[in-house]
Coordinates of C-alpha atoms in Angstrom, one line a residue:
M16 CA 51.1 -48.4 6.9
K17 CA 51.2 -52.1 5.7
K18 CA 54.3 -52.6 7.5
K19 CA 53.3 -51.1 10.7
L20 CA 50.1 -53.3 10.4
I21 CA 52.3 -56.4 10.2
R22 CA 54.2 -55.3 13.3
I23 CA 51.1 -54.7 15.1
I24 CA 49.7 -58.3 14.5
L25 CA 53.0 -59.8 15.0
T26 CA 53.4 -58.0 18.4
A27 CA 50.0 -59.1 19.5
V28 CA 50.8 -62.7 18.8
L29 CA 54.4 -62.3 20.5
L30 CA 52.7 -60.7 23.5
A31 CA 50.1 -63.5 23.8
G32 CA 53.0 -66.1 23.6
A33 CA 54.9 -64.0 26.4
W34 CA 51.9 -64.0 28.7
L35 CA 51.6 -67.7 28.5
V36 CA 55.3 -68.2 29.4
E37 CA 55.0 -66.1 32.5
H38 CA 51.8 -67.7 33.8
F39 CA 52.7 -71.3 32.9
T40 CA 56.5 -71.3 33.6
A41 CA 58.3 -70.5 36.7
L42 CA 61.1 -68.4 35.2
P43 CA 62.9 -65.7 37.2
M44 CA 61.5 -62.1 36.7
W45 CA 64.6 -61.2 34.7
Q46 CA 64.1 -63.9 32.2
V47 CA 60.4 -62.8 32.1
L48 CA 61.6 -59.5 31.1
L49 CA 63.5 -60.9 28.2
V50 CA 60.7 -62.6 27.0
Y51 CA 58.6 -59.6 26.9
L52 CA 61.3 -57.6 25.5
V53 CA 60.8 -59.4 22.2
P54 CA 57.4 -58.2 21.4
Y55 CA 58.1 -54.6 23.1
L56 CA 61.3 -54.3 20.6
V57 CA 59.2 -55.4 17.6
I58 CA 56.4 -52.6 18.2
S59 CA 58.7 -49.9 19.6
Y60 CA 62.0 -49.8 17.9
D61 CA 61.0 -46.9 15.8
V62 CA 59.4 -44.8 18.5
L63 CA 62.7 -45.2 20.8
G64 CA 64.7 -44.3 17.9
E65 CA 62.8 -41.1 17.5
A66 CA 63.3 -40.3 21.3
V67 CA 66.8 -40.7 21.2
E68 CA 67.2 -38.6 18.0
G69 CA 65.2 -35.9 19.8
I70 CA 67.6 -36.1 22.9
M71 CA 70.6 -36.1 20.7
E72 CA 69.1 -33.0 18.8
G73 CA 68.3 -31.1 22.2
D74 CA 64.6 -31.4 21.7
P75 CA 63.4 -34.4 23.6
F76 CA 60.1 -33.6 24.9
D77 CA 57.7 -35.0 22.4
E78 CA 55.2 -38.1 22.4
N79 CA 58.0 -40.4 21.6
F80 CA 60.0 -39.5 24.6
L81 CA 56.9 -39.7 27.0
M82 CA 55.9 -43.0 25.6
S83 CA 59.4 -44.4 25.7
I84 CA 59.9 -43.3 29.4
A85 CA 56.5 -44.6 30.7
T86 CA 56.9 -47.9 28.9
I87 CA 60.5 -48.6 29.9
G88 CA 59.5 -47.7 33.4
A89 CA 56.5 -50.1 33.4
L90 CA 58.8 -52.9 32.3
L91 CA 61.4 -52.3 35.0
I92 CA 59.0 -51.2 37.9
G93 CA 58.6 -54.9 39.1
F94 CA 62.2 -55.0 40.1
L95 CA 61.6 -52.3 43.0
P96 CA 60.7 -53.4 46.5
G97 CA 57.1 -54.1 47.1
A98 CA 56.3 -53.2 43.4
E99 CA 54.1 -55.4 41.0
P100 CA 55.4 -56.5 37.7
Q101 CA 54.0 -54.4 35.0
F102 CA 55.6 -56.2 31.9
I103 CA 52.3 -56.8 29.7
E104 CA 51.0 -53.2 30.5
G105 CA 54.3 -51.7 29.3
V106 CA 54.1 -53.6 26.0
F107 CA 50.3 -52.8 25.7
V108 CA 51.0 -49.2 26.1
M109 CA 53.3 -49.3 23.1
L110 CA 50.8 -51.7 21.0
F111 CA 48.3 -49.2 21.4
F112 CA 50.0 -46.2 20.8
Q113 CA 51.4 -47.6 17.6
L114 CA 47.9 -48.7 16.7
G115 CA 46.7 -45.1 17.3
E116 CA 49.5 -44.2 14.8
L117 CA 47.9 -46.4 12.2
F118 CA 44.6 -44.8 12.6
E119 CA 46.2 -41.5 12.3
H120 CA 48.2 -42.6 9.0
Y121 CA 44.6 -44.0 7.7
A122 CA 43.0 -40.9 8.3
E123 CA 45.6 -38.7 6.8
D124 CA 45.6 -41.1 3.7
K125 CA 41.8 -40.5 3.6
A126 CA 42.1 -36.7 3.8
R127 CA 44.6 -36.8 1.0
D128 CA 42.2 -38.4 -1.3
S129 CA 40.6 -35.1 -1.9
I130 CA 43.9 -33.8 -2.5
S131 CA 44.8 -36.6 -4.8
E132 CA 41.7 -36.3 -6.8
L133 CA 42.7 -32.8 -7.6
M134 CA 46.3 -33.7 -8.3
D135 CA 44.7 -35.9 -11.1
I136 CA 44.6 -32.7 -13.2
R137 CA 48.3 -33.0 -13.4
P138 CA 48.8 -34.0 -17.3
D139 CA 51.2 -37.0 -17.8
V140 CA 52.0 -36.4 -21.6
A141 CA 51.6 -33.8 -24.2
N142 CA 51.3 -34.7 -27.7
V143 CA 53.1 -32.0 -29.7
E144 CA 53.1 -31.5 -33.4
R145 CA 56.7 -30.8 -34.6
N146 CA 57.6 -31.0 -38.4
G147 CA 54.6 -32.8 -39.4
V148 CA 55.2 -35.4 -36.8
V149 CA 53.2 -35.9 -33.5
A150 CA 55.6 -36.6 -30.6
S151 CA 54.4 -37.7 -27.1
V152 CA 56.7 -35.7 -24.6
S153 CA 56.6 -34.3 -21.2
P154 CA 54.5 -31.2 -20.8
E155 CA 57.5 -29.4 -19.2
E156 CA 59.4 -29.8 -22.6
V157 CA 56.6 -28.0 -24.5
M158 CA 57.5 -24.3 -25.7
I159 CA 55.1 -21.3 -26.1
G160 CA 53.7 -21.1 -29.7
E161 CA 54.0 -25.1 -30.4
T162 CA 50.6 -26.9 -31.2
V163 CA 49.5 -29.8 -29.3
I164 CA 46.9 -32.6 -30.2
V165 CA 44.4 -33.4 -27.7
K166 CA 42.3 -36.7 -28.4
P167 CA 39.1 -37.5 -26.5
G168 CA 40.0 -38.8 -23.2
E169 CA 42.9 -36.9 -22.7
K170 CA 43.9 -34.2 -20.4
I171 CA 44.5 -30.6 -21.7
P172 CA 48.2 -30.5 -21.0
L173 CA 49.0 -26.7 -21.2
D174 CA 47.0 -23.4 -21.4
G175 CA 46.4 -22.3 -24.9
R176 CA 44.0 -21.6 -27.6
V177 CA 42.1 -23.8 -29.7
L178 CA 43.3 -23.6 -33.5
E179 CA 41.2 -26.4 -35.0
G180 CA 38.4 -28.7 -33.8
A181 CA 35.3 -28.4 -31.4
S182 CA 34.6 -30.5 -28.3
S183 CA 33.1 -30.5 -24.8
L184 CA 35.4 -30.4 -21.6
N185 CA 35.1 -32.0 -18.4
T186 CA 36.2 -29.2 -15.6
V187 CA 34.8 -31.3 -12.4
A188 CA 38.5 -31.5 -11.1
L189 CA 39.0 -27.8 -11.3
T190 CA 35.6 -26.3 -10.4
G191 CA 33.7 -29.1 -8.6
E192 CA 30.9 -28.7 -11.3
S193 CA 29.8 -31.8 -13.5
M194 CA 28.5 -29.6 -16.4
P195 CA 30.8 -29.9 -19.5
R196 CA 32.1 -27.1 -21.3
D197 CA 31.9 -26.5 -24.8
V198 CA 34.8 -25.2 -26.8
S199 CA 35.6 -24.4 -30.5
A200 CA 38.1 -22.7 -32.6
G201 CA 39.6 -19.4 -31.1
M202 CA 38.4 -20.3 -27.7
E203 CA 41.1 -20.7 -24.7
V204 CA 41.5 -23.8 -22.8
I205 CA 43.1 -24.4 -19.5
S206 CA 45.2 -27.6 -18.3
G207 CA 43.8 -30.1 -16.3
C208 CA 40.2 -30.5 -18.3
V209 CA 39.5 -33.6 -19.9
N210 CA 38.8 -33.8 -23.4
L211 CA 35.3 -35.5 -23.7
S212 CA 34.7 -35.7 -27.4
G213 CA 36.3 -34.2 -30.6
V214 CA 40.2 -33.7 -31.4
L215 CA 41.4 -30.5 -30.5
K216 CA 44.4 -28.7 -31.9
V217 CA 45.7 -26.2 -29.3
Q218 CA 48.2 -23.5 -29.5
V219 CA 50.2 -23.4 -26.3
E220 CA 50.1 -20.0 -24.7
K221 CA 52.0 -20.6 -21.1
A222 CA 54.8 -22.8 -20.2
Y223 CA 53.8 -25.7 -18.0
S224 CA 55.3 -24.1 -14.9
E225 CA 52.8 -21.3 -15.4
S226 CA 49.9 -23.0 -16.3
T227 CA 46.7 -23.2 -14.6
A228 CA 47.1 -27.1 -13.4
A229 CA 50.8 -26.4 -12.1
K230 CA 49.4 -23.2 -10.2
I231 CA 46.6 -24.9 -8.4
I232 CA 48.6 -28.1 -7.4
Q233 CA 51.2 -25.6 -5.9
L234 CA 48.7 -23.7 -4.1
V235 CA 47.1 -26.9 -2.5
E236 CA 50.4 -28.3 -1.6
E237 CA 51.4 -25.1 0.1
A238 CA 47.9 -24.9 1.8
G239 CA 49.4 -26.4 5.0
D240 CA 52.0 -23.7 5.5
N241 CA 49.5 -21.2 6.5
K242 CA 48.5 -22.5 9.9
S243 CA 45.5 -21.4 11.7
R244 CA 45.5 -19.9 15.0
S245 CA 44.4 -23.0 16.7
E246 CA 47.2 -25.1 15.0
S247 CA 49.8 -22.8 16.0
F248 CA 48.6 -22.5 19.6
I249 CA 48.6 -26.4 19.9
R250 CA 52.1 -26.4 18.6
R251 CA 53.3 -23.7 21.0
F252 CA 51.3 -25.5 23.9
A253 CA 52.8 -28.8 23.2
R254 CA 56.4 -27.3 23.5
V255 CA 55.8 -25.9 27.0
Y256 CA 53.2 -28.6 28.0
T257 CA 55.7 -31.6 27.6
P258 CA 58.5 -30.6 29.7
I259 CA 56.0 -29.4 32.4
V260 CA 54.4 -32.9 32.2
V261 CA 57.9 -34.7 32.7
I262 CA 58.7 -32.6 35.6
S263 CA 55.2 -33.2 37.2
A264 CA 55.5 -36.8 36.8
L265 CA 59.2 -36.9 38.2
A266 CA 58.0 -34.9 41.3
L267 CA 54.8 -37.3 41.7
A268 CA 57.3 -40.3 41.8
V269 CA 60.0 -38.9 44.1
I270 CA 58.3 -36.4 46.5
P271 CA 55.2 -38.2 48.0
P272 CA 57.3 -41.3 49.3
F273 CA 59.2 -39.0 51.6
F274 CA 56.0 -38.6 53.7
Y275 CA 55.7 -42.7 54.3
D276 CA 57.5 -44.6 56.9
S277 CA 59.5 -46.7 54.2
Y278 CA 60.6 -44.9 51.3
A279 CA 61.4 -47.8 48.8
P280 CA 58.0 -49.6 48.7
A281 CA 56.2 -46.2 48.7
F282 CA 58.5 -45.1 45.9
G283 CA 57.5 -48.1 43.6
V284 CA 53.6 -47.2 43.8
W285 CA 54.1 -43.5 43.2
L286 CA 56.4 -44.4 40.4
Y287 CA 53.7 -46.4 38.9
R288 CA 51.3 -43.6 39.3
A289 CA 53.9 -41.2 37.7
L290 CA 54.2 -43.5 34.7
T291 CA 50.6 -43.7 34.2
F292 CA 50.4 -39.9 34.4
L293 CA 53.1 -39.9 31.8
V294 CA 51.0 -41.9 29.5
V295 CA 47.8 -40.0 30.2
S296 CA 49.6 -36.5 29.7
C297 CA 50.8 -37.4 26.3
P298 CA 49.2 -34.6 23.9
C299 CA 48.9 -36.8 20.9
A300 CA 45.0 -36.2 20.4
L301 CA 45.7 -32.4 20.3
V302 CA 48.7 -32.4 18.4
I303 CA 47.6 -34.7 15.8
S304 CA 43.8 -33.9 15.2
I305 CA 43.7 -30.4 15.2
P306 CA 46.2 -30.0 12.0
L307 CA 44.4 -32.8 10.7
T308 CA 41.2 -31.4 10.9
F309 CA 42.3 -28.4 8.9
F310 CA 43.9 -30.6 6.4
A311 CA 40.6 -32.5 5.9
G312 CA 38.7 -29.5 5.7
I313 CA 40.9 -27.8 3.0
G314 CA 40.9 -31.0 1.1
G315 CA 37.1 -31.6 1.2
A316 CA 36.8 -27.9 0.0
S317 CA 39.3 -28.2 -2.8
H318 CA 37.2 -31.0 -4.0
K319 CA 34.1 -28.8 -4.6
G320 CA 36.1 -26.3 -6.4
I321 CA 37.0 -23.7 -3.5
L322 CA 40.8 -23.6 -2.8
I323 CA 41.6 -22.4 0.6
K324 CA 45.3 -21.1 1.0
G325 CA 45.5 -22.4 4.5
G326 CA 43.7 -22.9 8.1
N327 CA 44.2 -19.3 9.1
Y328 CA 42.0 -18.3 6.2
M329 CA 39.0 -20.7 7.5
D330 CA 39.4 -19.0 10.8
A331 CA 38.9 -15.6 9.1
L332 CA 36.0 -17.0 6.7
S333 CA 34.3 -18.5 10.1
K334 CA 34.0 -14.8 11.6
L335 CA 32.8 -12.8 8.6
S336 CA 30.6 -10.0 9.6
T337 CA 30.8 -8.2 6.2
V338 CA 31.2 -9.2 2.5
V339 CA 32.2 -6.6 0.0
F340 CA 31.7 -7.3 -3.7
D341 CA 32.9 -5.9 -7.1
K342 CA 30.1 -5.9 -9.3
T343 CA 31.3 -6.6 -13.0
G344 CA 32.5 -10.6 -13.1
T345 CA 31.4 -11.0 -9.7
L346 CA 27.7 -10.5 -9.3
T347 CA 27.2 -10.0 -12.8
R348 CA 28.6 -12.0 -15.6
G349 CA 31.0 -9.4 -17.2
T350 CA 29.7 -9.9 -20.6
F351 CA 27.3 -7.9 -22.3
D352 CA 24.0 -8.9 -24.1
V353 CA 21.5 -7.2 -26.2
E354 CA 18.7 -6.0 -23.7
A355 CA 16.4 -4.2 -26.1
I356 CA 16.2 -3.0 -29.9
H357 CA 14.3 0.2 -30.5
P358 CA 14.3 1.2 -34.3
E359 CA 12.8 4.4 -35.5
K360 CA 12.2 3.4 -39.3
L361 CA 13.3 -0.2 -39.7
S362 CA 12.9 -3.3 -38.2
E363 CA 14.5 -4.5 -35.2
Q364 CA 16.3 -7.4 -37.1
E365 CA 17.6 -4.9 -39.7
L366 CA 18.7 -2.4 -37.2
L367 CA 20.7 -5.1 -35.4
H368 CA 22.2 -6.6 -38.7
L369 CA 23.6 -3.0 -39.9
A370 CA 25.1 -2.5 -36.0
A371 CA 26.7 -6.0 -36.1
H372 CA 28.1 -5.7 -39.6
V373 CA 29.8 -2.1 -38.6
E374 CA 31.1 -3.5 -35.5
R375 CA 32.3 -6.9 -37.1
Y376 CA 36.1 -6.2 -36.5
S377 CA 35.9 -4.5 -33.2
T378 CA 37.3 -6.0 -30.1
H379 CA 35.2 -4.1 -27.7
P380 CA 32.7 -6.1 -25.4
I381 CA 30.0 -4.0 -26.8
A382 CA 30.7 -5.2 -30.4
L383 CA 30.9 -8.8 -29.5
A384 CA 27.3 -8.4 -27.9
L385 CA 26.1 -7.2 -31.2
R386 CA 27.9 -9.9 -33.2
M387 CA 26.6 -12.7 -30.6
A388 CA 23.0 -11.2 -31.2
Y389 CA 23.1 -11.4 -34.7
T390 CA 24.9 -14.6 -35.9
D391 CA 24.4 -14.6 -39.5
E392 CA 27.3 -12.5 -40.6
K393 CA 27.9 -14.6 -44.1
D394 CA 24.9 -12.9 -45.5
N395 CA 26.6 -11.7 -48.7
C396 CA 26.7 -8.0 -47.3
T397 CA 29.7 -5.9 -48.3
V398 CA 31.2 -3.9 -45.5
E399 CA 33.7 -1.3 -46.4
D400 CA 35.6 1.9 -45.3
I401 CA 35.5 1.0 -41.5
Q402 CA 36.8 4.0 -39.4
E403 CA 36.9 3.6 -35.7
T404 CA 36.8 7.1 -33.7
A405 CA 38.4 6.3 -30.3
G406 CA 35.8 7.0 -27.4
Q407 CA 32.8 7.4 -29.7
G408 CA 32.3 4.6 -32.1
I409 CA 32.6 3.2 -35.5
T410 CA 31.4 4.3 -39.1
A411 CA 31.5 2.0 -42.1
T412 CA 29.8 1.5 -45.4
V413 CA 27.3 -1.5 -45.5
N414 CA 26.0 -2.2 -49.1
G415 CA 26.6 1.3 -50.2
K416 CA 25.0 3.1 -47.1
T417 CA 27.2 4.8 -44.6
V418 CA 26.1 3.2 -41.2
S419 CA 27.4 5.0 -38.0
V420 CA 27.3 3.2 -34.6
G421 CA 28.4 4.5 -31.4
N422 CA 27.4 7.0 -28.4
D423 CA 25.9 10.2 -27.9
R424 CA 29.3 11.9 -28.8
L425 CA 29.3 10.1 -32.2
M426 CA 25.8 11.4 -32.8
A427 CA 26.6 14.8 -31.9
T428 CA 29.7 14.9 -34.4
L429 CA 27.0 14.0 -37.1
N430 CA 24.8 17.0 -36.1
I431 CA 21.9 14.6 -34.9
I432 CA 19.8 15.4 -32.3
L433 CA 18.4 12.4 -30.2
P434 CA 14.8 11.8 -29.7
T435 CA 13.6 10.8 -26.1
C436 CA 12.9 7.4 -25.7
E437 CA 10.3 6.4 -23.2
R438 CA 10.7 2.7 -23.6
C439 CA 14.2 2.9 -22.3
A440 CA 12.8 3.9 -19.0
S441 CA 12.2 0.2 -18.5
H442 CA 15.9 -0.8 -19.6
V443 CA 19.0 0.2 -17.6
G444 CA 22.4 -0.2 -19.7
T445 CA 24.7 1.0 -22.5
I446 CA 22.7 2.8 -25.3
V447 CA 24.4 2.2 -28.6
H448 CA 22.9 4.8 -31.3
V449 CA 22.7 3.8 -35.1
A450 CA 22.6 6.4 -37.8
I451 CA 22.1 5.7 -41.6
D452 CA 23.3 8.3 -44.1
G453 CA 23.3 10.9 -41.4
E454 CA 19.9 10.2 -40.3
Y455 CA 19.0 8.7 -36.8
A456 CA 17.7 5.1 -37.4
G457 CA 17.3 3.9 -33.7
H458 CA 19.3 2.3 -30.8
I459 CA 20.2 -0.9 -29.0
V460 CA 20.4 -1.1 -25.1
I461 CA 23.4 -3.3 -24.2
S462 CA 23.6 -4.5 -20.6
D463 CA 25.7 -6.6 -18.2
Q464 CA 23.3 -9.5 -17.2
L465 CA 23.2 -10.7 -13.5
K466 CA 24.5 -14.3 -12.6
A467 CA 21.9 -16.8 -12.1
D468 CA 22.7 -17.5 -8.5
A469 CA 23.9 -13.8 -7.6
V470 CA 20.6 -13.3 -5.6
K471 CA 20.8 -16.7 -3.8
A472 CA 24.5 -15.9 -2.7
I473 CA 23.5 -12.7 -1.1
E474 CA 20.4 -14.3 0.8
S475 CA 22.6 -17.4 1.8
L476 CA 25.2 -15.0 3.4
K477 CA 22.6 -13.2 5.4
Q478 CA 21.3 -16.6 6.6
L479 CA 24.8 -17.4 7.6
G480 CA 25.0 -14.1 9.8
V481 CA 26.9 -12.0 7.6
S482 CA 25.5 -8.7 8.7
K483 CA 26.7 -6.3 5.8
T484 CA 26.7 -7.1 2.0
V485 CA 28.3 -4.2 0.1
M486 CA 28.8 -3.9 -3.7
L487 CA 31.5 -1.7 -5.2
S488 CA 31.7 -0.5 -8.7
G489 CA 33.2 1.7 -11.3
D490 CA 29.9 1.6 -13.4
K491 CA 27.4 4.2 -13.7
R492 CA 25.1 4.9 -10.8
E493 CA 21.8 3.9 -12.5
V494 CA 23.4 0.3 -13.5
V495 CA 24.6 -0.3 -10.2
E496 CA 21.3 0.8 -8.4
Q497 CA 19.5 -1.7 -10.8
V498 CA 21.9 -4.3 -9.7
A499 CA 21.7 -3.4 -5.8
E500 CA 17.9 -3.5 -6.1
Q501 CA 17.9 -7.1 -7.7
T502 CA 20.4 -8.4 -5.3
K503 CA 19.3 -6.7 -2.1
V504 CA 22.7 -5.8 -0.7
T505 CA 22.5 -3.7 2.3
E506 CA 25.3 -0.9 0.7
Y507 CA 26.4 0.1 -2.8
Y508 CA 28.8 2.7 -4.2
A509 CA 29.1 3.6 -7.9
E510 CA 31.5 5.4 -10.1
L511 CA 34.6 4.5 -8.1
L512 CA 38.1 4.2 -9.1
P513 CA 40.4 1.3 -7.8
T514 CA 41.8 3.5 -5.1
D515 CA 38.3 4.3 -4.0
K516 CA 37.4 0.7 -3.6
V517 CA 40.5 0.4 -1.2
K518 CA 39.3 3.3 0.9
H519 CA 35.8 2.0 1.3
V520 CA 37.4 -1.4 2.5
E521 CA 39.5 0.4 4.8
R522 CA 36.7 2.4 6.3
L523 CA 34.8 -1.2 6.6
I524 CA 37.7 -2.5 8.4
A525 CA 37.9 0.5 10.8
E526 CA 34.2 0.1 11.6
K527 CA 34.0 -3.6 12.3
N528 CA 34.0 -4.9 15.8
A529 CA 36.7 -6.9 17.4
G530 CA 37.0 -10.7 16.4
E531 CA 34.9 -10.0 13.2
T532 CA 36.5 -10.1 9.6
I533 CA 35.9 -8.9 6.0
A534 CA 36.0 -10.3 2.7
F535 CA 36.3 -8.8 -0.5
V536 CA 35.0 -10.8 -3.4
G537 CA 36.7 -9.7 -6.8
D538 CA 37.8 -11.1 -10.4
G539 CA 41.4 -11.1 -9.0
I540 CA 42.8 -9.1 -12.0
N541 CA 41.8 -5.6 -11.5
D542 CA 41.0 -5.9 -7.8
A543 CA 44.2 -7.0 -6.5
P544 CA 45.0 -4.0 -4.3
V545 CA 41.5 -4.5 -2.5
L546 CA 41.8 -8.4 -2.4
A547 CA 45.2 -7.8 -0.4
R548 CA 43.8 -5.1 1.9
A549 CA 40.8 -7.4 3.0
D550 CA 41.0 -9.8 6.1
V551 CA 40.1 -12.5 3.3
G552 CA 40.5 -12.0 -0.5
I553 CA 38.3 -14.3 -2.5
A554 CA 38.6 -14.4 -6.3
M555 CA 35.9 -15.5 -8.4
G556 CA 36.0 -17.2 -11.9
A557 CA 39.6 -18.2 -11.8
L558 CA 39.8 -20.6 -14.5
G559 CA 42.7 -19.3 -16.5
S560 CA 43.6 -16.2 -14.3
D561 CA 46.8 -16.3 -12.9
A562 CA 46.4 -13.1 -11.2
A563 CA 43.4 -14.4 -9.2
I564 CA 45.4 -17.3 -8.0
E565 CA 48.3 -15.2 -6.9
A566 CA 46.6 -12.5 -5.3
A567 CA 43.4 -14.2 -3.3
D568 CA 43.5 -16.0 0.0
V569 CA 40.5 -18.1 -1.3
V570 CA 39.9 -19.0 -4.9
L571 CA 36.5 -20.2 -6.5
M572 CA 37.2 -22.4 -9.4
D573 CA 34.0 -21.2 -11.1
D574 CA 31.9 -18.3 -11.6
K575 CA 29.4 -18.9 -8.8
P576 CA 29.1 -16.4 -6.1
S577 CA 26.8 -18.7 -4.2
K578 CA 30.2 -20.8 -3.5
I579 CA 31.2 -18.1 -0.9
A580 CA 28.5 -19.3 1.4
L581 CA 29.7 -22.9 0.9
A582 CA 33.1 -21.9 1.8
I583 CA 31.9 -20.2 5.1
E584 CA 29.8 -23.4 6.0
L585 CA 32.9 -25.5 5.5
S586 CA 35.1 -23.2 7.6
C587 CA 32.7 -23.2 10.4
R588 CA 32.1 -26.7 10.2
T589 CA 36.0 -27.4 10.3
I590 CA 36.6 -24.8 13.1
F591 CA 33.7 -26.4 15.1
I592 CA 35.3 -29.9 14.8
A593 CA 38.7 -28.6 15.6
K594 CA 36.9 -27.2 18.8
E595 CA 35.3 -30.4 19.5
N596 CA 38.5 -32.4 19.5
A597 CA 40.3 -29.9 21.7
W598 CA 37.6 -29.8 24.5
F599 CA 36.9 -33.7 24.3
A600 CA 41.0 -34.5 24.5
I601 CA 41.7 -31.9 27.2
G602 CA 38.6 -32.8 29.4
I603 CA 39.3 -36.6 29.3
K604 CA 42.9 -36.1 30.0
V605 CA 42.5 -33.8 33.2
A606 CA 39.8 -36.3 34.4
V607 CA 42.2 -39.2 34.1
L608 CA 45.5 -37.2 35.2
L609 CA 43.6 -36.3 38.5
L610 CA 42.5 -40.1 39.0
A611 CA 46.2 -41.3 38.1
T612 CA 47.6 -38.8 40.8
F613 CA 45.5 -40.4 43.3
G614 CA 46.1 -44.0 42.2
M615 CA 42.8 -44.4 40.8
A616 CA 43.7 -44.9 37.3
S617 CA 45.2 -48.1 35.8
M618 CA 47.6 -48.2 32.9
G619 CA 44.8 -49.5 30.9
L620 CA 42.7 -46.3 31.5
A621 CA 45.9 -44.3 30.9
V622 CA 46.0 -46.0 27.6
F623 CA 42.4 -45.0 26.6
A624 CA 43.0 -41.4 27.8
D625 CA 46.1 -41.1 25.5
V626 CA 45.6 -43.6 22.5
G627 CA 42.0 -44.1 22.6
V628 CA 41.2 -40.5 22.9
M629 CA 43.5 -39.7 19.8
V630 CA 41.9 -42.5 17.8
L631 CA 38.4 -41.0 18.2
A632 CA 39.6 -37.4 17.7
V633 CA 41.2 -38.4 14.5
L634 CA 38.1 -40.2 13.5
N635 CA 36.1 -37.0 14.3
A636 CA 38.3 -34.8 12.3
M637 CA 37.7 -36.8 9.2
R638 CA 34.2 -35.4 9.2
A639 CA 36.0 -32.2 7.8
R640 CA 36.3 -33.9 4.5

């Protein structure tokens, strides 16, 4: 880019010198041509080379070919009988073409800034502990199971689990969110996050090629391979359009002079018009600005934690009429919390205390919820004789008392008749019963919590014109009904198997109108078949989820369903800008082509219609960032 700028400045100086030579000397025309050839070759050698290369490869019809013919023709047209020399115009056309290319490269560099910021998640080095010594190596050299040391200010080099230490992680490059994430021993961490405070010892669980950072970088780099319909159309259009333009220009130069008394002078006039026609007709603005618009849009979205795998998915997002949600992990957090505690004879704290101790060693999400609600595990209680009954619950001896924690079926095996609880009518969730020495002691209501922005997400989609929001879940009907009532989705279906979800999505696809699309939003792990079946598969909460990144077309790098509306807004804006560029470029070119045909357009106006329009379209494309 710097080299091109130097060439442009040098050409401008040499062109000014050539103009002075032409106007203040009496050189013959062929010598004036030689003077102008110096700035012309300085600015055009690469374009001429590309044109020759295209001819050699049998694919000559591109902007380089059009510019080469037009400028060489302008330099030579003065030698025809009755024609005016166009030396300065010939060099100017190439100079402004290169200036337009400079703007294009600048715009591309700016568009890549968002991508480059994302690429900063790539860790440069890993401090791995081997035989008691810490060695700095490339992340690709670290094996699964090894331990890496991450100091404050360093990036997490590979996905793994914290063995020692506690810290806060900056995830902004992955999620677009500035709120740090706290981690401590036993928690998972992913590559690309920046360690802000304490020293962490992390046991590596994935090779670098399978790490989150590597997969995200690969996804964004490959996003350009999935062309939108607009991009694909422009490419096909240019292949057909360019040869038609060249043939039309040739006909414009050769045929009209036959209708004049003297062919040679008329040929010079019509050749100049044909050359002007060629300059105007170059499809640079379309071929460059449309793909650049989508590239800028994808880059801008990735900077906000929304990874869109190609322009075609932006097309689909802009036409959404229906958004189908999985419930757990999408509209709800997917983690259980204690909703209510209803003891019979004990206090609430005592009931929770016993249940948490019995569930101390279980990995079930409900057990985790109980332990999170009662954090004082080290209270000198003795827990012995732990027995787990699959599908029912757990029984253990706590301080000499036999405590059973589980569902209705576990209580039935103990011959306990469950009392009616009027207070449970106001709470929807999973009920965990507790019995002490064979007597009923009370129950705890555990429920999945709605995400903070779930209601806002549905409202925003409706405001954007999404006419139907559907929730599909395998959960119990009463739980699904409560979430549906809170979020105000238009339809909901409960107690579904994964195959049932696919059938519902297929039904919705069959019912949609032509030109409309359907999105499915899920966690990308259990919902892979539905993600693949929908027009747009959107994965939620993909931090550390390989399945989400692989299965979905759009990946939201945090747990916020409200980002779906933002993804739609960004896509609609990108499509609008692409259409703006297309109509602007086509409109200006058609107008100036008509003027050029009838000799009412100068070479300067032709340059504006080509290079000027391209520069304006490229600058407009940058708004997609």
